[in-house]
PDB file of C-alpha atoms in Angstrom:
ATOM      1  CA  UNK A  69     -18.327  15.308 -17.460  1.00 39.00           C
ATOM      2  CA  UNK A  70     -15.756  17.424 -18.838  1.00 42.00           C
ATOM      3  CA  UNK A  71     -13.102  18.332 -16.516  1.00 50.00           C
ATOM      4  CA  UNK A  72     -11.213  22.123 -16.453  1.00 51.00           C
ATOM      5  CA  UNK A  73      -7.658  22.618 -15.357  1.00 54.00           C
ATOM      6  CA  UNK A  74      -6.409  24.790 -12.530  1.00 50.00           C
ATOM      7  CA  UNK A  75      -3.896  27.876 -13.249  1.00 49.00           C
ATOM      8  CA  UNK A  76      -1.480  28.385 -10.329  1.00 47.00           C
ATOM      9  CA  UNK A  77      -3.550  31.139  -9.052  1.00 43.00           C
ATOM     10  CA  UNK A  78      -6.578  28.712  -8.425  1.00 47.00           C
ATOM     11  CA  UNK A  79      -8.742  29.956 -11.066  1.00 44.00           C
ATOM     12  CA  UNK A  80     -10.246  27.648 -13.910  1.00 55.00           C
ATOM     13  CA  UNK A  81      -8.334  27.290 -17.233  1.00 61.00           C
ATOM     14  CA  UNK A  82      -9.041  24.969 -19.996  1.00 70.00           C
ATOM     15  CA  UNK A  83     -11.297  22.350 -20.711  1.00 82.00           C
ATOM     16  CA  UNK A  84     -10.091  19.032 -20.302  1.00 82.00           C
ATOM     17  CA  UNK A  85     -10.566  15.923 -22.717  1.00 88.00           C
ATOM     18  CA  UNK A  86     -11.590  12.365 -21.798  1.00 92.00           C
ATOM     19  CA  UNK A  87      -8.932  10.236 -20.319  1.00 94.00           C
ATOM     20  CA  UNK A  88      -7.965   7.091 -22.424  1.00 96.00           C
ATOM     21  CA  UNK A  89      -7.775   3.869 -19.803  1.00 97.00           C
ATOM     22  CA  UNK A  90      -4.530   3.913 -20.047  1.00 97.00           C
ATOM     23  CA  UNK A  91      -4.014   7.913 -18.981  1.00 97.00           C
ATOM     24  CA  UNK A  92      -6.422   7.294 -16.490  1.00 98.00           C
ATOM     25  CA  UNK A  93      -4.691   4.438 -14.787  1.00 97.00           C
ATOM     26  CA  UNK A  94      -1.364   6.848 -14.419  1.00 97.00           C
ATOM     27  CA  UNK A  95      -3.377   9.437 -13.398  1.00 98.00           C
ATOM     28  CA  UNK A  96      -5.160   7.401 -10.657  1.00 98.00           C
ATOM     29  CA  UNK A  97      -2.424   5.437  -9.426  1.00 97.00           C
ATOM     30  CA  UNK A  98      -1.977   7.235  -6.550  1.00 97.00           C
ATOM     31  CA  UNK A  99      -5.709   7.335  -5.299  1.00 98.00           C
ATOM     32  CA  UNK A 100      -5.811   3.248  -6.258  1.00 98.00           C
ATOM     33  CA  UNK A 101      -2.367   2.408  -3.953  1.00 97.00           C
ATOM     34  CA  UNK A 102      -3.897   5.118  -1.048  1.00 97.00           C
ATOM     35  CA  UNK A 103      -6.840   3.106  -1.035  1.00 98.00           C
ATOM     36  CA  UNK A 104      -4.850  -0.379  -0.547  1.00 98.00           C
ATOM     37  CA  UNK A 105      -3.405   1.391   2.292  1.00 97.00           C
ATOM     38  CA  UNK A 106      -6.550   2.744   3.825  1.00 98.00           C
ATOM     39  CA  UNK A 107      -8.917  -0.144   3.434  1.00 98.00           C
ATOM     40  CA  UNK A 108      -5.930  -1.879   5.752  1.00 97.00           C
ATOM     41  CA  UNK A 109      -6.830   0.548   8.430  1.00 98.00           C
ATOM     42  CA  UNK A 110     -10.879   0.212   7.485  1.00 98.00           C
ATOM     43  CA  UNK A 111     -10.471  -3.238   8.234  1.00 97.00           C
ATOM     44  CA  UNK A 112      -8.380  -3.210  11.430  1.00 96.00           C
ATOM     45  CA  UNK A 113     -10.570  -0.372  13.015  1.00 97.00           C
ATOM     46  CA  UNK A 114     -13.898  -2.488  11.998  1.00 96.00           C
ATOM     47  CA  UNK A 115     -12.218  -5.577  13.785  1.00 93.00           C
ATOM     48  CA  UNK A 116     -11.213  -2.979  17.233  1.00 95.00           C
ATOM     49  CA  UNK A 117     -14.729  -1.099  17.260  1.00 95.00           C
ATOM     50  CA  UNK A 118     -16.205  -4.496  16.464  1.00 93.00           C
ATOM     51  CA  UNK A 119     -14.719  -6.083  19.336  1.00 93.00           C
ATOM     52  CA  UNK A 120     -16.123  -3.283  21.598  1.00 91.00           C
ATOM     53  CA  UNK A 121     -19.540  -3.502  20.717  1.00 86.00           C
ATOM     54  CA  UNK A 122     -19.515  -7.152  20.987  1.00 74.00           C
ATOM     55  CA  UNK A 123     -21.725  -6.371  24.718  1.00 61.00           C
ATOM     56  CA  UNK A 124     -19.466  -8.111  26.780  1.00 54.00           C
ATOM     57  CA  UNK A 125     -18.396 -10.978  24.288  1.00 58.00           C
ATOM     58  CA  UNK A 126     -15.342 -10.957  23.094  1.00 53.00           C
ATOM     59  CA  UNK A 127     -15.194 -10.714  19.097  1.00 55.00           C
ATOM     60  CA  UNK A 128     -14.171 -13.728  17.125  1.00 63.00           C
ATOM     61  CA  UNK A 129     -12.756 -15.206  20.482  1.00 72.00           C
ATOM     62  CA  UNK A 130      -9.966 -12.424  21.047  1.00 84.00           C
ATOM     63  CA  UNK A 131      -8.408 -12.237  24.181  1.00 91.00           C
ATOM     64  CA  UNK A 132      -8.096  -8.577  25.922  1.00 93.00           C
ATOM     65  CA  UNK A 133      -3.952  -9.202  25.313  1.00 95.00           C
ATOM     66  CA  UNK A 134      -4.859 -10.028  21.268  1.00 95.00           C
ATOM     67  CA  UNK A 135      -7.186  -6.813  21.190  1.00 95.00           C
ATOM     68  CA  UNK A 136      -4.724  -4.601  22.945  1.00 97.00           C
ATOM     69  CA  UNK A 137      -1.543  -5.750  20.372  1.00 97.00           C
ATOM     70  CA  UNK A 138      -4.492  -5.168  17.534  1.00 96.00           C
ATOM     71  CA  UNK A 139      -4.775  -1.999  18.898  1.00 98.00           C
ATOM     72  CA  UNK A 140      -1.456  -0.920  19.744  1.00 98.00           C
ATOM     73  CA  UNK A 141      -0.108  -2.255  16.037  1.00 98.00           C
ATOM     74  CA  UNK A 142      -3.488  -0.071  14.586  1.00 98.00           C
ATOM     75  CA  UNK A 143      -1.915   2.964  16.124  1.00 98.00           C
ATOM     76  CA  UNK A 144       1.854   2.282  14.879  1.00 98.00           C
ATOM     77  CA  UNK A 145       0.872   1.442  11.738  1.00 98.00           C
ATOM     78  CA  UNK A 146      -1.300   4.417  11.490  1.00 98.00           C
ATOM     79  CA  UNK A 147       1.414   6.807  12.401  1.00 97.00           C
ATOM     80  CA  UNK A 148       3.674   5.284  10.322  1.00 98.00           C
ATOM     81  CA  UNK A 149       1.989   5.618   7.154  1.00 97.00           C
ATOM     82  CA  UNK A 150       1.232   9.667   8.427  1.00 96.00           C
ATOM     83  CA  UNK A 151       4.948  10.311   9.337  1.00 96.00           C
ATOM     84  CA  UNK A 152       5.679   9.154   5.388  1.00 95.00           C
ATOM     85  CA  UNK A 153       2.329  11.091   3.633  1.00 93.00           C
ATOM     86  CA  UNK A 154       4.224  14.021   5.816  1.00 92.00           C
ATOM     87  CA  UNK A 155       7.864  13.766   4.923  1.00 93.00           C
ATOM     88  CA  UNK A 156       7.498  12.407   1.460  1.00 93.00           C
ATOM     89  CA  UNK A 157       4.412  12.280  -0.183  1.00 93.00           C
ATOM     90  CA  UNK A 158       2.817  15.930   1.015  1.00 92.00           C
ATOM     91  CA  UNK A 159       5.427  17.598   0.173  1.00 93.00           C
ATOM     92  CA  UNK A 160       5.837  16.398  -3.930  1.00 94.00           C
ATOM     93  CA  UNK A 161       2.118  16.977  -4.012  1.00 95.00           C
ATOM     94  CA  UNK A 162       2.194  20.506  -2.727  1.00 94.00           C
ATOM     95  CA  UNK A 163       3.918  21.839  -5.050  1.00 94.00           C
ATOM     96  CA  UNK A 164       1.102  22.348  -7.151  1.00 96.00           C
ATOM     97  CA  UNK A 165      -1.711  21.455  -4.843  1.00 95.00           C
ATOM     98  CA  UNK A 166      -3.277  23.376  -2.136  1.00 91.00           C
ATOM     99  CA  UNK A 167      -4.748  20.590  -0.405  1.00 89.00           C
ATOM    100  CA  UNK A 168      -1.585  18.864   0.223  1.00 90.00           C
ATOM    101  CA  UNK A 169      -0.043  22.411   2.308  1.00 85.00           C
ATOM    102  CA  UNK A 170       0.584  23.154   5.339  1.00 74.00           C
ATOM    103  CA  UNK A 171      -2.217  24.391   7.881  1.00 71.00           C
ATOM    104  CA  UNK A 172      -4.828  22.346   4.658  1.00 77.00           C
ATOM    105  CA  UNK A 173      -7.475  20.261   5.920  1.00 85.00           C
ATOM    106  CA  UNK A 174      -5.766  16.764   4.869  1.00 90.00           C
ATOM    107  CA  UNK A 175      -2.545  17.943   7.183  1.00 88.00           C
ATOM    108  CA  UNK A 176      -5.138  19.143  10.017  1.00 90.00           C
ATOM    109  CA  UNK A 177      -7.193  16.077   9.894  1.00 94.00           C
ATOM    110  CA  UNK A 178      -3.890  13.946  10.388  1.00 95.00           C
ATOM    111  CA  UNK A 179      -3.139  16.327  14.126  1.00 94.00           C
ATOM    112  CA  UNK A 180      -6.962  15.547  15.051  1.00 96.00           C
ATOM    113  CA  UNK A 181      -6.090  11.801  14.359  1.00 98.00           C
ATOM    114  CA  UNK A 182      -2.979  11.820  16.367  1.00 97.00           C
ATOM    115  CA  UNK A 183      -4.758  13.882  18.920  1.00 98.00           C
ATOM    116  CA  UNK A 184      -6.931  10.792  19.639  1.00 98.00           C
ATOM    117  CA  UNK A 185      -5.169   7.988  18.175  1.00 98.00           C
ATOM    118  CA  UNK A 186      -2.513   9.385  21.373  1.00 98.00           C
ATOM    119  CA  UNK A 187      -4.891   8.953  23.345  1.00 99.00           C
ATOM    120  CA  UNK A 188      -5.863   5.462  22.445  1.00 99.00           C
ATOM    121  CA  UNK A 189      -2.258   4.536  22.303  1.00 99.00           C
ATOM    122  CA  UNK A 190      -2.064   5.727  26.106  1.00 99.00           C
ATOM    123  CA  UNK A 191      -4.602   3.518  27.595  1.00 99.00           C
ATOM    124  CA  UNK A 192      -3.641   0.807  25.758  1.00 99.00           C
ATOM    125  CA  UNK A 193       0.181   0.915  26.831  1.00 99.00           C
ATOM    126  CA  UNK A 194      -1.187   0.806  30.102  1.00 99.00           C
ATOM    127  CA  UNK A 195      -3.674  -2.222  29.411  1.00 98.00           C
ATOM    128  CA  UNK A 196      -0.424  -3.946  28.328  1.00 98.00           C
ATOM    129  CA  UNK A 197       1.443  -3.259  31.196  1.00 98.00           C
ATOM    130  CA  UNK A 198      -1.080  -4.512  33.571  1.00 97.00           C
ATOM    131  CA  UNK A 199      -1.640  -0.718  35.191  1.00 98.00           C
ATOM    132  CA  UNK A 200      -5.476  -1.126  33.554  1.00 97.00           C
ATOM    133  CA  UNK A 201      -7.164  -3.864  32.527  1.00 97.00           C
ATOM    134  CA  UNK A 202      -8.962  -3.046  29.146  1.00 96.00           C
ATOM    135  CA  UNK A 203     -12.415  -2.057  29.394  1.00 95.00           C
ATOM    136  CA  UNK A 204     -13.862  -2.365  25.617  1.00 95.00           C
ATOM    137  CA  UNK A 205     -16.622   0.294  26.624  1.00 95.00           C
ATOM    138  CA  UNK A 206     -13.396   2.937  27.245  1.00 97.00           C
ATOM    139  CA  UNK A 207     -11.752   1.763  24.085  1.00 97.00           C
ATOM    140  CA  UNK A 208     -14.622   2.171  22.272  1.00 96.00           C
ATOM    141  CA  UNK A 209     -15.262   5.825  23.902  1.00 98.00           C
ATOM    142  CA  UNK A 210     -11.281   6.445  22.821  1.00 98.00           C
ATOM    143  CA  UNK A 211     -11.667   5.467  19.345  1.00 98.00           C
ATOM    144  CA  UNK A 212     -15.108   7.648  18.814  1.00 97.00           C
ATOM    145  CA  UNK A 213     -13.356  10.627  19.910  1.00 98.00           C
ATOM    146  CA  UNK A 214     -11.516  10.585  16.487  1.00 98.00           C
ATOM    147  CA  UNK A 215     -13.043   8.031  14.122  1.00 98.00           C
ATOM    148  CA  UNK A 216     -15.585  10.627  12.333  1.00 98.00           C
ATOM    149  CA  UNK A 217     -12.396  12.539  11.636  1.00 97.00           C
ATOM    150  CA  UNK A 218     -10.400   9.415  10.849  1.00 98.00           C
ATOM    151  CA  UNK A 219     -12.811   8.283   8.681  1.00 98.00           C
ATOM    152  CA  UNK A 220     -13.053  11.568   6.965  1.00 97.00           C
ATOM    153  CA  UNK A 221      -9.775  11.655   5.863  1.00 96.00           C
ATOM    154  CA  UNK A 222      -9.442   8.153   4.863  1.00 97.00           C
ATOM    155  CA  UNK A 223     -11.845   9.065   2.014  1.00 97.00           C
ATOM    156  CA  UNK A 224     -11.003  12.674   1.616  1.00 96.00           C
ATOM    157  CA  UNK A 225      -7.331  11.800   0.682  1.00 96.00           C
ATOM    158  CA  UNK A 226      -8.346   9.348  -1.843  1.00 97.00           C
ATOM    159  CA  UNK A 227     -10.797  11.390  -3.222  1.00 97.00           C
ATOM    160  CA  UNK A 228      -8.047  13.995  -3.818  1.00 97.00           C
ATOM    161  CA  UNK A 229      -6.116  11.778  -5.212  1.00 98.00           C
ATOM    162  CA  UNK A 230      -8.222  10.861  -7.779  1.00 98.00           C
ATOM    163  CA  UNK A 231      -7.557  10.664 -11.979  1.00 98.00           C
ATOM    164  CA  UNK A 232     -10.099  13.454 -12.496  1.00 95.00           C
ATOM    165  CA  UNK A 233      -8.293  15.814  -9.929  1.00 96.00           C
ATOM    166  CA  UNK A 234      -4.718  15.025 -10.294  1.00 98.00           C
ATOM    167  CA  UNK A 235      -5.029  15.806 -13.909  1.00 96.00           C
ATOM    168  CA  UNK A 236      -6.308  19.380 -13.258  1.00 96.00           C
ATOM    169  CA  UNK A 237      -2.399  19.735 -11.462  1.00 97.00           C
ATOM    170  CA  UNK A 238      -0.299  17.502 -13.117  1.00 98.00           C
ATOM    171  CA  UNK A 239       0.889  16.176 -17.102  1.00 97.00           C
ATOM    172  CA  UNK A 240       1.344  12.728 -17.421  1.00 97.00           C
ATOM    173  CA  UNK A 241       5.135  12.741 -17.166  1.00 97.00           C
ATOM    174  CA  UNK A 242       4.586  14.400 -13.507  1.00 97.00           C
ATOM    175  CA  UNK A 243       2.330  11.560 -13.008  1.00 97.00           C
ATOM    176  CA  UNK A 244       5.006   9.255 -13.805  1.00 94.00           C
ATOM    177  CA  UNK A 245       7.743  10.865 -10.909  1.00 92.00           C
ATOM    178  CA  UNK A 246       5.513  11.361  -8.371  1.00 92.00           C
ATOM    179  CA  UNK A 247       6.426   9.080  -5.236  1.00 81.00           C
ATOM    180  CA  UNK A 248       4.109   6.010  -4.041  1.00 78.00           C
TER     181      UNK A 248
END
């Protein structure tokens, strides 16, 4: 499939040729290290919304304390990685791509997250401080409100990220500068 390359105002421009390996490892380097990044929060929010639907067993022998610092570390490390897509990494990209602007989807989808991931973050502060004990059925309820979304993104970014796409924005050398 032949790719065409976007003109500043959007509309299609020129074909483009193949990638060589090579080219299309510098143009994909950013959708391979995103990926790294996001299958870490694949795996932790497997292990959390496995632990919940364990019916009353706790997964792999976690104690409510483990699950809640699992949780509580899923959250921080989540906004973490956000607060640096938003200060660093959005910013470079949107010079040339409308995805990565303000009021986009991928910067929506991130408030949604927060939205819930707040939420989540909440009861479990008060799991760990012995206000609430932690109820996996109200975890899980907490972490449904926003996984679709969560989930979403997670693929979405990467997907925008990708060799075929980045090329349509940026030359090699870009590539090259680009922060991650």
């Amino acid at each position: 499939m032949t790719q065409e390359a976007s003109n500043e105002d959007g509309t299609e421009g020129h074909k483009l040729p193949p990638l060589s390996l090579k080219d299309f490892g510098t143009y994909n380097r950013l959708a391979a290290q995103m990926d790294q990044f996001h299958n870490h929060f694949r795996l932790a929010w497997n292990d959390l919304q496995n632990a919940c639907s364990a019916n009353g067993k706790r997964s792999g022998g976690q104690k409510p304390k483990q699950l809640v610092s699992i949780g509580l570390r899923f959250c921080s490390q989540l906004d973490f990685h956000h607060k640096i897509e938003e200060e660093h990494v959005f910013p470079a990209l949107a010079r040339k791509m409308p995805e990565f602007r303000q009021k986009q989807t991928l910067l929506a989808q991130h408030k949604k997250i927060h939205r819930g991931m707040a939420e989540l973050e909440a009861y479990l502060e008060k799991c760990r401080s012995g206000v609430e004990d932690l109820e996996l059925a109200e975890m899980k309820r907490l972490m449904d409100a926003f996984g679709e979304v969560l989930w979403t993104h997670l693929d979405e970014e990467v997907r925008t990220l990708n060799a075929e796409n980045m090329r349509k924005y940026w030359t090699l050398e870009e590539m090259r500068t680009l922060p991650m």
